[in-house]
PDB file of C-alpha atoms in Angstrom:
ATOM      1  CA  MET P   2      -5.978 -14.301 -20.094  1.00  0.00           C
ATOM      2  CA  ALA P   3      -4.458 -12.841 -17.090  1.00  0.00           C
ATOM      3  CA  ALA P   4      -3.277  -9.186 -17.157  1.00  0.00           C
ATOM      4  CA  ARG P   5       0.422  -8.507 -17.520  1.00  0.00           C
ATOM      5  CA  GLU P   6       1.582  -7.083 -14.218  1.00  0.00           C
ATOM      6  CA  HIS P   7       4.831  -5.608 -12.976  1.00  0.00           C
ATOM      7  CA  THR P   8       5.591  -4.483  -9.395  1.00  0.00           C
ATOM      8  CA  ALA P   9       8.465  -2.382  -7.989  1.00  0.00           C
ATOM      9  CA  LEU P  10       8.685  -2.228  -4.219  1.00  0.00           C
ATOM     10  CA  VAL P  11      10.488   0.857  -2.814  1.00  0.00           C
ATOM     11  CA  ASP P  12      11.067   1.090   0.992  1.00  0.00           C
ATOM     12  CA  GLU P  13       7.551   0.596   2.473  1.00  0.00           C
ATOM     13  CA  GLY P  14       5.724   1.551  -0.670  1.00  0.00           C
ATOM     14  CA  GLY P  15       6.060   0.936  -4.363  1.00  0.00           C
ATOM     15  CA  VAL P  16       4.421   1.045  -7.862  1.00  0.00           C
ATOM     16  CA  HIS P  17       2.181  -1.644  -9.565  1.00  0.00           C
ATOM     17  CA  VAL P  18       1.554  -1.616 -13.279  1.00  0.00           C
ATOM     18  CA  VAL P  19      -1.192  -3.605 -15.054  1.00  0.00           C
ATOM     19  CA  GLU P  20      -0.775  -3.426 -18.836  1.00  0.00           C
ATOM     20  CA  ASP P  21      -4.196  -4.754 -19.692  1.00  0.00           C
ATOM     21  CA  ALA P  22      -7.713  -4.769 -18.150  1.00  0.00           C
ATOM     22  CA  GLY P  23      -7.632  -5.789 -14.605  1.00  0.00           C
ATOM     23  CA  GLY P  24      -9.030  -5.369 -11.054  1.00  0.00           C
ATOM     24  CA  THR P  25      -9.070  -6.524  -7.493  1.00  0.00           C
ATOM     25  CA  ARG P  26     -11.328  -8.185  -4.954  1.00  0.00           C
ATOM     26  CA  ARG P  27     -12.652  -6.076  -2.241  1.00  0.00           C
ATOM     27  CA  HIS P  28      -9.616  -5.382   0.164  1.00  0.00           C
ATOM     28  CA  ALA P  29      -8.258  -2.847   2.579  1.00  0.00           C
ATOM     29  CA  LEU P  30      -4.634  -1.963   1.977  1.00  0.00           C
ATOM     30  CA  HIS P  31      -2.849  -0.202   4.882  1.00  0.00           C
ATOM     31  CA  LEU P  32      -1.056   2.245   2.661  1.00  0.00           C
ATOM     32  CA  VAL P  33      -2.323   5.257   0.827  1.00  0.00           C
ATOM     33  CA  LYS P  34      -2.996   4.120  -2.754  1.00  0.00           C
ATOM     34  CA  LEU P  35      -3.230   6.256  -5.809  1.00  0.00           C
ATOM     35  CA  VAL P  36      -4.749   4.403  -8.911  1.00  0.00           C
ATOM     36  CA  VAL P  37      -4.185   5.998 -12.266  1.00  0.00           C
ATOM     37  CA  PRO P  38      -6.212   4.889 -15.266  1.00  0.00           C
ATOM     38  CA  VAL P  39      -3.862   5.810 -18.088  1.00  0.00           C
ATOM     39  CA  ASP P  40      -6.409   5.991 -20.990  1.00  0.00           C
ATOM     40  CA  GLY P  41      -9.817   4.801 -19.846  1.00  0.00           C
ATOM     41  CA  PRO P  42     -12.266   4.762 -17.023  1.00  0.00           C
ATOM     42  CA  LEU P  43     -11.962   3.332 -13.550  1.00  0.00           C
ATOM     43  CA  ARG P  44     -14.642   1.998 -11.204  1.00  0.00           C
ATOM     44  CA  VAL P  45     -14.066   1.872  -7.422  1.00  0.00           C
ATOM     45  CA  GLU P  46     -16.720  -0.165  -5.395  1.00  0.00           C
ATOM     46  CA  ARG P  47     -17.174   0.269  -1.696  1.00  0.00           C
ATOM     47  CA  GLU P  48     -19.451  -1.255   0.784  1.00  0.00           C
ATOM     48  CA  GLY P  49     -22.385   0.964   1.655  1.00  0.00           C
ATOM     49  CA  ALA P  50     -21.665   3.598  -0.863  1.00  0.00           C
ATOM     50  CA  ARG P  51     -22.354   4.106  -4.524  1.00  0.00           C
ATOM     51  CA  PRO P  52     -19.711   2.878  -7.062  1.00  0.00           C
ATOM     52  CA  LEU P  53     -17.357   5.721  -8.064  1.00  0.00           C
ATOM     53  CA  GLU P  54     -16.893   5.772 -11.926  1.00  0.00           C
ATOM     54  CA  VAL P  55     -14.420   8.221 -13.206  1.00  0.00           C
ATOM     55  CA  ARG P  56     -11.569   8.739 -15.760  1.00  0.00           C
ATOM     56  CA  ALA P  57      -9.377  10.339 -13.195  1.00  0.00           C
ATOM     57  CA  PRO P  58      -6.753   9.227 -10.721  1.00  0.00           C
ATOM     58  CA  VAL P  59      -8.263   7.988  -7.518  1.00  0.00           C
ATOM     59  CA  LEU P  60      -6.723   8.114  -4.025  1.00  0.00           C
ATOM     60  CA  THR P  61      -7.792   5.712  -1.368  1.00  0.00           C
ATOM     61  CA  GLY P  62      -7.053   6.188   2.254  1.00  0.00           C
ATOM     62  CA  ALA P  63      -5.151   3.570   4.301  1.00  0.00           C
ATOM     63  CA  GLY P  64      -7.538   0.914   5.670  1.00  0.00           C
ATOM     64  CA  VAL P  65     -10.513   1.850   3.354  1.00  0.00           C
ATOM     65  CA  ALA P  66     -12.143  -1.200   2.052  1.00  0.00           C
ATOM     66  CA  HIS P  67     -12.766  -1.179  -1.754  1.00  0.00           C
ATOM     67  CA  ALA P  68     -12.501  -3.091  -5.050  1.00  0.00           C
ATOM     68  CA  ILE P  69     -11.075  -1.773  -8.341  1.00  0.00           C
ATOM     69  CA  ILE P  70     -12.296  -2.605 -11.832  1.00  0.00           C
ATOM     70  CA  ALA P  71     -10.390  -1.121 -14.803  1.00  0.00           C
ATOM     71  CA  PRO P  72     -11.001  -1.961 -18.556  1.00  0.00           C
ATOM     72  CA  GLY P  73      -7.564  -0.646 -19.556  1.00  0.00           C
ATOM     73  CA  PRO P  74      -3.992  -0.072 -18.212  1.00  0.00           C
ATOM     74  CA  THR P  75      -3.452   1.262 -14.741  1.00  0.00           C
ATOM     75  CA  VAL P  76      -0.525   2.490 -12.748  1.00  0.00           C
ATOM     76  CA  THR P  77      -0.782   2.377  -8.922  1.00  0.00           C
ATOM     77  CA  ALA P  78       1.480   4.158  -6.503  1.00  0.00           C
ATOM     78  CA  PHE P  79       1.517   2.942  -2.913  1.00  0.00           C
ATOM     79  CA  LEU P  80       2.672   5.654  -0.507  1.00  0.00           C
ATOM     80  CA  PRO P  81       3.595   4.817   3.165  1.00  0.00           C
ATOM     81  CA  PRO P  82       1.185   6.927   5.255  1.00  0.00           C
ATOM     82  CA  GLY P  83       3.896   7.939   7.735  1.00  0.00           C
ATOM     83  CA  GLY P  84       6.438   9.077   5.020  1.00  0.00           C
ATOM     84  CA  LEU P  85       5.829  10.096   1.401  1.00  0.00           C
ATOM     85  CA  GLY P  86       2.142   9.767   1.803  1.00  0.00           C
ATOM     86  CA  ALA P  87       1.522  11.789   4.800  1.00  0.00           C
ATOM     87  CA  GLY P  88      -0.002  14.643   2.998  1.00  0.00           C
ATOM     88  CA  ALA P  89      -2.137  12.300   0.878  1.00  0.00           C
ATOM     89  CA  GLN P  90      -3.281  10.460   3.934  1.00  0.00           C
ATOM     90  CA  VAL P  91      -4.516  13.696   5.524  1.00  0.00           C
ATOM     91  CA  ALA P  92      -6.327  14.599   2.325  1.00  0.00           C
ATOM     92  CA  VAL P  93      -8.080  11.215   2.047  1.00  0.00           C
ATOM     93  CA  ARG P  94      -8.359   9.945   5.646  1.00  0.00           C
ATOM     94  CA  GLY P  95     -11.138   7.263   5.760  1.00  0.00           C
ATOM     95  CA  ARG P  96     -12.439   7.819   2.158  1.00  0.00           C
ATOM     96  CA  VAL P  97     -11.947   7.621  -1.557  1.00  0.00           C
ATOM     97  CA  LEU P  98     -11.151  10.820  -3.585  1.00  0.00           C
ATOM     98  CA  ALA P  99     -10.960  11.458  -7.282  1.00  0.00           C
ATOM     99  CA  LEU P 100      -8.370  14.027  -8.289  1.00  0.00           C
ATOM    100  CA  GLU P 101      -9.103  16.948 -10.527  1.00  0.00           C
ATOM    101  CA  GLY P 102      -7.334  19.600 -12.543  1.00  0.00           C
ATOM    102  CA  ALA P 103      -3.592  20.224 -12.435  1.00  0.00           C
ATOM    103  CA  GLN P 104      -3.176  17.750  -9.550  1.00  0.00           C
ATOM    104  CA  ALA P 105      -4.720  14.978 -11.670  1.00  0.00           C
ATOM    105  CA  GLU P 106      -2.661  15.954 -14.778  1.00  0.00           C
ATOM    106  CA  ARG P 107       0.714  15.880 -12.868  1.00  0.00           C
ATOM    107  CA  VAL P 108      -0.020  12.409 -11.493  1.00  0.00           C
ATOM    108  CA  ARG P 109      -1.182  11.089 -14.979  1.00  0.00           C
ATOM    109  CA  ALA P 110       1.871  12.408 -16.739  1.00  0.00           C
ATOM    110  CA  ALA P 111       4.145  10.763 -14.224  1.00  0.00           C
ATOM    111  CA  ALA P 112       2.279   7.446 -14.670  1.00  0.00           C
ATOM    112  CA  ARG P 113       2.572   7.656 -18.518  1.00  0.00           C
ATOM    113  CA  GLU P 114       6.265   7.986 -18.189  1.00  0.00           C
ATOM    114  CA  VAL P 115       6.422   4.802 -16.064  1.00  0.00           C
ATOM    115  CA  LEU P 116       4.458   3.003 -18.909  1.00  0.00           C
ATOM    116  CA  ARG P 117       6.770   4.343 -21.629  1.00  0.00           C
ATOM    117  CA  GLY P 118       9.901   3.307 -19.809  1.00  0.00           C
ATOM    118  CA  ARG P 119      11.319   0.518 -17.769  1.00  0.00           C
ATOM    119  CA  LEU P 120       9.810   0.029 -14.294  1.00  0.00           C
ATOM    120  CA  ASP P 121      12.820   0.018 -11.991  1.00  0.00           C
ATOM    121  CA  ASN P 122      13.780   1.511  -8.674  1.00  0.00           C
ATOM    122  CA  ALA P 123      14.338   5.067 -10.030  1.00  0.00           C
ATOM    123  CA  ALA P 124      11.101   5.223 -12.116  1.00  0.00           C
ATOM    124  CA  ALA P 125       9.058   3.880  -9.135  1.00  0.00           C
ATOM    125  CA  ARG P 126      10.498   6.379  -6.725  1.00  0.00           C
ATOM    126  CA  GLU P 127      10.043   9.218  -9.157  1.00  0.00           C
ATOM    127  CA  LEU P 128       6.321   8.391  -9.544  1.00  0.00           C
ATOM    128  CA  MET P 129       5.803   8.024  -5.781  1.00  0.00           C
ATOM    129  CA  THR P 130       7.423  11.365  -5.218  1.00  0.00           C
ATOM    130  CA  ALA P 131       5.351  13.099  -7.875  1.00  0.00           C
ATOM    131  CA  CYS P 132       2.225  11.621  -6.277  1.00  0.00           C
ATOM    132  CA  ALA P 133       3.300  12.781  -2.912  1.00  0.00           C
ATOM    133  CA  ARG P 134       4.077  16.306  -4.045  1.00  0.00           C
ATOM    134  CA  ALA P 135       0.480  16.680  -5.194  1.00  0.00           C
ATOM    135  CA  PHE P 136      -0.627  16.945  -1.667  1.00  0.00           C
ATOM    136  CA  THR P 137       0.411  19.418   1.140  1.00  0.00           C
ATOM    137  CA  PRO P 138      -0.393  18.380   4.718  1.00  0.00           C
ATOM    138  CA  GLU P 139      -3.114  20.412   6.299  1.00  0.00           C
ATOM    139  CA  ARG P 140      -2.285  19.530   9.881  1.00  0.00           C
ATOM    140  CA  PRO P 141       1.005  18.695  11.883  1.00  0.00           C
ATOM    141  CA  PRO P 142       2.814  15.593  10.714  1.00  0.00           C
ATOM    142  CA  VAL P 143       2.359  12.260  12.484  1.00  0.00           C
ATOM    143  CA  ASP P 144       3.732  12.022  15.960  1.00  0.00           C
ATOM    144  CA  ARG P 145       7.404  11.178  15.591  1.00  0.00           C
ATOM    145  CA  ARG P 146       7.087   8.653  18.362  1.00  0.00           C
ATOM    146  CA  VAL P 147       4.501   6.695  16.292  1.00  0.00           C
ATOM    147  CA  LEU P 148       6.779   6.893  13.230  1.00  0.00           C
ATOM    148  CA  ARG P 149       9.772   5.557  15.128  1.00  0.00           C
ATOM    149  CA  ALA P 150       7.672   2.738  16.588  1.00  0.00           C
ATOM    150  CA  MET P 151       6.441   1.874  13.094  1.00  0.00           C
ATOM    151  CA  ARG P 152       9.961   1.651  11.730  1.00  0.00           C
ATOM    152  CA  ARG P 153      10.989  -0.597  14.534  1.00  0.00           C
ATOM    153  CA  LEU P 154       7.943  -2.722  14.124  1.00  0.00           C
ATOM    154  CA  ALA P 155       8.791  -3.212  10.429  1.00  0.00           C
ATOM    155  CA  GLU P 156      12.223  -4.460  11.415  1.00  0.00           C
ATOM    156  CA  GLN P 157      10.922  -7.123  13.807  1.00  0.00           C
ATOM    157  CA  ALA P 158      10.042 -10.714  13.039  1.00  0.00           C
ATOM    158  CA  PRO P 159       6.475 -10.404  11.873  1.00  0.00           C
ATOM    159  CA  GLU P 160       5.141 -13.353  13.722  1.00  0.00           C
ATOM    160  CA  ARG P 161       6.225 -11.885  17.142  1.00  0.00           C
ATOM    161  CA  PRO P 162       5.473  -8.132  17.236  1.00  0.00           C
ATOM    162  CA  ALA P 163       6.523  -6.765  20.681  1.00  0.00           C
ATOM    163  CA  LEU P 164       4.215  -3.741  20.863  1.00  0.00           C
ATOM    164  CA  GLY P 165       4.561  -3.223  24.552  1.00  0.00           C
ATOM    165  CA  PRO P 166       8.390  -2.772  24.484  1.00  0.00           C
ATOM    166  CA  LEU P 167       8.100  -0.626  21.291  1.00  0.00           C
ATOM    167  CA  ALA P 168       5.716   1.669  23.020  1.00  0.00           C
ATOM    168  CA  ALA P 169       7.669   1.782  26.206  1.00  0.00           C
ATOM    169  CA  ALA P 170      10.855   2.787  24.125  1.00  0.00           C
ATOM    170  CA  GLU P 171       8.918   5.902  23.161  1.00  0.00           C
ATOM    171  CA  GLY P 172       7.627   6.594  26.692  1.00  0.00           C
ATOM    172  CA  LEU P 173       4.142   5.400  25.758  1.00  0.00           C
ATOM    173  CA  SER P 174       1.854   2.703  27.002  1.00  0.00           C
ATOM    174  CA  ARG P 175       0.693   0.073  24.381  1.00  0.00           C
ATOM    175  CA  SER P 176      -2.818   1.533  24.519  1.00  0.00           C
ATOM    176  CA  ARG P 177      -1.506   5.075  24.029  1.00  0.00           C
ATOM    177  CA  LEU P 178       0.504   4.034  20.993  1.00  0.00           C
ATOM    178  CA  SER P 179      -2.584   2.294  19.541  1.00  0.00           C
ATOM    179  CA  HIS P 180      -4.655   5.396  20.067  1.00  0.00           C
ATOM    180  CA  LEU P 181      -2.060   7.828  18.505  1.00  0.00           C
ATOM    181  CA  PHE P 182      -1.697   5.448  15.488  1.00  0.00           C
ATOM    182  CA  HIS P 183      -5.451   5.321  15.028  1.00  0.00           C
ATOM    183  CA  ASP P 184      -5.836   9.102  15.292  1.00  0.00           C
ATOM    184  CA  ALA P 185      -3.081   9.601  12.714  1.00  0.00           C
ATOM    185  CA  PHE P 186      -4.149   6.950  10.169  1.00  0.00           C
ATOM    186  CA  GLY P 187      -7.700   6.182  10.784  1.00  0.00           C
ATOM    187  CA  HIS P 188      -7.310   2.323  11.327  1.00  0.00           C
ATOM    188  CA  PRO P 189      -6.257   0.047  14.094  1.00  0.00           C
ATOM    189  CA  LEU P 190      -2.510  -0.574  14.707  1.00  0.00           C
ATOM    190  CA  ARG P 191      -3.297  -4.322  14.676  1.00  0.00           C
ATOM    191  CA  ASP P 192      -4.383  -4.000  11.057  1.00  0.00           C
ATOM    192  CA  TYR P 193      -1.039  -2.409  10.279  1.00  0.00           C
ATOM    193  CA  VAL P 194       0.724  -5.408  12.002  1.00  0.00           C
ATOM    194  CA  THR P 195      -1.256  -7.794   9.801  1.00  0.00           C
ATOM    195  CA  PHE P 196      -0.207  -5.800   6.732  1.00  0.00           C
ATOM    196  CA  LEU P 197       3.452  -6.280   7.729  1.00  0.00           C
ATOM    197  CA  ARG P 198       2.947 -10.000   8.092  1.00  0.00           C
ATOM    198  CA  VAL P 199       1.285 -10.206   4.645  1.00  0.00           C
ATOM    199  CA  MET P 200       4.221  -8.281   3.055  1.00  0.00           C
ATOM    200  CA  ALA P 201       6.652 -10.712   4.781  1.00  0.00           C
ATOM    201  CA  ALA P 202       4.836 -13.534   3.200  1.00  0.00           C
ATOM    202  CA  VAL P 203       4.745 -11.666  -0.234  1.00  0.00           C
ATOM    203  CA  ARG P 204       8.654 -11.286  -0.041  1.00  0.00           C
ATOM    204  CA  ALA P 205       8.918 -15.048   0.527  1.00  0.00           C
ATOM    205  CA  LEU P 206       6.591 -15.692  -2.371  1.00  0.00           C
ATOM    206  CA  VAL P 207       8.721 -13.315  -4.648  1.00  0.00           C
ATOM    207  CA  ASP P 208      11.842 -15.269  -3.661  1.00  0.00           C
ATOM    208  CA  GLY P 209      10.159 -18.482  -4.852  1.00  0.00           C
ATOM    209  CA  ALA P 210       8.911 -19.933  -1.603  1.00  0.00           C
ATOM    210  CA  ALA P 211       5.920 -22.372  -1.749  1.00  0.00           C
ATOM    211  CA  PRO P 212       2.745 -20.869  -0.211  1.00  0.00           C
ATOM    212  CA  ALA P 213       3.071 -23.103   2.873  1.00  0.00           C
ATOM    213  CA  ARG P 214       6.552 -21.823   3.578  1.00  0.00           C
ATOM    214  CA  ALA P 215       5.588 -18.208   2.845  1.00  0.00           C
ATOM    215  CA  ALA P 216       2.770 -18.557   5.375  1.00  0.00           C
ATOM    216  CA  LEU P 217       5.336 -19.483   8.009  1.00  0.00           C
ATOM    217  CA  ALA P 218       7.432 -16.546   6.982  1.00  0.00           C
ATOM    218  CA  GLY P 219       4.574 -14.225   7.834  1.00  0.00           C
ATOM    219  CA  GLY P 220       3.627 -15.942  10.978  1.00  0.00           C
ATOM    220  CA  PHE P 221       0.402 -17.361   9.595  1.00  0.00           C
ATOM    221  CA  HIS P 222      -0.989 -20.742  10.921  1.00  0.00           C
ATOM    222  CA  ASP P 223      -1.253 -22.309   7.544  1.00  0.00           C
ATOM    223  CA  GLN P 224      -1.639 -21.702   3.759  1.00  0.00           C
ATOM    224  CA  ALA P 225      -5.472 -20.992   4.054  1.00  0.00           C
ATOM    225  CA  HIS P 226      -4.768 -18.412   6.754  1.00  0.00           C
ATOM    226  CA  LEU P 227      -2.263 -16.778   4.494  1.00  0.00           C
ATOM    227  CA  ALA P 228      -4.715 -16.843   1.532  1.00  0.00           C
ATOM    228  CA  ARG P 229      -7.429 -15.084   3.574  1.00  0.00           C
ATOM    229  CA  ALA P 230      -5.091 -12.404   4.741  1.00  0.00           C
ATOM    230  CA  VAL P 231      -3.649 -11.699   1.300  1.00  0.00           C
ATOM    231  CA  ALA P 232      -7.101 -11.446  -0.246  1.00  0.00           C
ATOM    232  CA  ALA P 233      -8.278  -9.077   2.615  1.00  0.00           C
ATOM    233  CA  THR P 234      -5.196  -6.887   2.349  1.00  0.00           C
ATOM    234  CA  LEU P 235      -4.285  -6.937  -1.308  1.00  0.00           C
ATOM    235  CA  GLY P 236      -7.424  -8.076  -3.096  1.00  0.00           C
ATOM    236  CA  ARG P 237      -5.548 -10.906  -4.858  1.00  0.00           C
ATOM    237  CA  THR P 238      -4.518 -14.595  -4.285  1.00  0.00           C
ATOM    238  CA  PRO P 239      -1.085 -15.645  -3.191  1.00  0.00           C
ATOM    239  CA  GLY P 240      -0.781 -17.372  -6.601  1.00  0.00           C
ATOM    240  CA  ALA P 241      -1.512 -14.020  -8.418  1.00  0.00           C
ATOM    241  CA  VAL P 242       0.981 -12.182  -6.301  1.00  0.00           C
ATOM    242  CA  ALA P 243       3.589 -14.876  -7.044  1.00  0.00           C
ATOM    243  CA  ARG P 244       2.942 -14.544 -10.840  1.00  0.00           C
ATOM    244  CA  SER P 245       3.490 -10.782 -10.897  1.00  0.00           C
ATOM    245  CA  HIS P 246       6.695  -9.668 -12.351  1.00  0.00           C
ATOM    246  CA  PHE P 247       8.693  -8.198  -9.467  1.00  0.00           C
ATOM    247  CA  VAL P 248      11.630  -6.098 -10.579  1.00  0.00           C
ATOM    248  CA  GLN P 249      13.097  -5.722  -7.055  1.00  0.00           C
ATOM    249  CA  ALA P 250      14.102  -7.873  -4.226  1.00  0.00           C
ATOM    250  CA  PRO P 251      14.278  -7.479  -0.501  1.00  0.00           C
ATOM    251  CA  ALA P 252      17.345  -6.066   1.169  1.00  0.00           C
ATOM    252  CA  ALA P 253      16.094  -6.073   4.761  1.00  0.00           C
ATOM    253  CA  PRO P 254      12.780  -6.424   6.652  1.00  0.00           C
ATOM    254  CA  GLY P 255      10.512  -3.669   5.542  1.00  0.00           C
ATOM    255  CA  ARG P 256      12.907  -2.454   2.859  1.00  0.00           C
ATOM    256  CA  MET P 257      13.035  -3.163  -0.844  1.00  0.00           C
ATOM    257  CA  VAL P 258      15.824  -2.153  -3.372  1.00  0.00           C
ATOM    258  CA  ALA P 259      16.643  -2.722  -6.950  1.00  0.00           C
ATOM    259  CA  PRO P 260      18.781  -5.926  -7.558  1.00  0.00           C
TER     260      PRO P 260
END
């Protein structure tokens, strides 16, 4: 039987709750992700590395390929690397990290509150904020020009990202913008563009669109192209995404609010 899942999307991040045993295929999400096993262990598999088996919250850096296996309930917070997740991204850039001590307990307590109550916009934002506050940036924040370009990119039609004009608006060349993005987040700007296209398709699926129409909404060639991109980015199939109980709906490109 499929695990019961609930998802709240807040701004460019969100919270995902799996009430039973669950897991994902190998994927590389382009957000900072904090997975909290509420009562049991957690296994994180990475290519070329030993599996990480812990009973603690696990932080994965943006763009780090991995798979998750959990025999019990989990609460996952997705933190935008240029916003709430800036400190976490610095701490985990390019790797997977198990939290310890007071840091882990604060995050686990916030996750349990989400499980005890109703997953809505306020609860999701509170958990995301609690996760973000567990980390203090150890280096200057991301270049503001990159952050502004990211915000504008999220507002564009996903199938036609105009990276050249975005860079020029910040006084940068396209190659310089790509370099600054990679330096800040540890993965290519083109992968972030793919993530935005996947999320545009996810919003269409949440609104009840058929997979073929959702593929068009994300600028993908066809349904098969969408399925490959969703699996690579989220570790799930478009059908599994559509069956998840979403408690929020899109207000504008790149933004999600409570209905």
